[in-house]
Amino acid sequence: MLCPWRTSDLGLLLLFTVFSVAGSEARDYTMAVCMLENEKIQELHSPRTSANSCMDGKQMTENNSSALTEVNILESVPTGTKAVLCCPPVLLAKVMLMTWKITLRGQSLCTRAHKKETNKTIDTNCTDGRITWASRPDLSPDLQINEVAVTHDGIYICETATFNGNFYNVYQLQVLVPPEANIFFSENKTLVVCETAAGKPAAQISWTPEGHCVTKDEENSDGTVMVRSTCSYSDSNVSTVTCLVSHLTGNRSL
């Protein structure tokens, strides 16, 4: 995400993907992401795949004053897995209102709220059936995403209103998509093309041995990226060429 007011390049690799969205929603989404990047982000790159990863009622902080008012989290999750996003560790007995605010690429703001006094839950503009409460909201306010997809990239905020003030967990969820990789040779093997398709974020391509190489990236409408690297080898003594593909989901040699 290219933010002109950023003061550092925190998480440059993880934040490589630029969302292409039209209209005012795109501007709002871009501003939300840029504001989050400029915070001191607590990076948690191990994907959560079960509701057990969040604190239960017995582990909640007895004294809300010891909990951080706001925690910013960069969460990377592979496609096809289950993710659980946690609310602040506040004792449920002291909670008045729990609200999830979800901003996805190209969509209106979705809010899920649970009011303790009436034990009522209200959803507004939430159309993705894979995003649900991890349990009954009166027992656990955490959010669960079943079968994570590229469309789940976005900002997820849990706002917990208590008698002692409000507490926030702010997630930037980045969905990881392993790229498909292929290599192609010209007839005389002096020109080699290595290509990765539909990866997220963009894969990195390197060569052994090094040649005269040109690498180009092309972003798809869903946020995935195609990377194509073309290398020429004028030295006829080069008999073996290896394309090295590096990605957050794993590395490959072709």
mmCIF file with all atom_site columns, C-alpha atoms in Angstrom, residues 176-180 198-200 249:
data_model
loop_
_atom_site.group_PDB
_atom_site.id
_atom_site.type_symbol
_atom_site.label_atom_id
_atom_site.label_alt_id
_atom_site.label_comp_id
_atom_site.label_asym_id
_atom_site.label_entity_id
_atom_site.label_seq_id
_atom_site.pdbx_PDB_ins_code
_atom_site.Cartn_x
_atom_site.Cartn_y
_atom_site.Cartn_z
_atom_site.occupancy
_atom_site.B_iso_or_equiv
_atom_site.pdbx_formal_charge
_atom_site.auth_seq_id
_atom_site.auth_comp_id
_atom_site.auth_asym_id
_atom_site.auth_atom_id
_atom_site.pdbx_PDB_model_num
ATOM 1 C CA . LEU A 1 176 ? -2.115 -15.571 1.466  1.00 0.00 ? 176 LEU A CA 1
ATOM 2 C CA . VAL A 1 177 ? -2.520 -17.320 -1.889 1.00 0.00 ? 177 VAL A CA 1
ATOM 3 C CA . PRO A 1 178 ? 0.236  -19.723 -3.057 1.00 0.00 ? 178 PRO A CA 1
ATOM 4 C CA . PRO A 1 179 ? 1.222  -18.907 -6.653 1.00 0.00 ? 179 PRO A CA 1
ATOM 5 C CA . GLU A 1 180 ? 1.221  -21.355 -9.530 1.00 0.00 ? 180 GLU A CA 1
ATOM 6 C CA . ALA A 1 198 ? -2.406 -15.774 -8.953 1.00 0.00 ? 198 ALA A CA 1
ATOM 7 C CA . GLY A 1 199 ? -0.112 -15.375 -5.954 1.00 0.00 ? 199 GLY A CA 1
ATOM 8 C CA . LYS A 1 200 ? -0.796 -13.090 -3.006 1.00 0.00 ? 200 LYS A CA 1
ATOM 9 C CA . THR A 1 249 ? 3.400  -19.775 1.659  1.00 0.00 ? 249 THR A CA 1
#
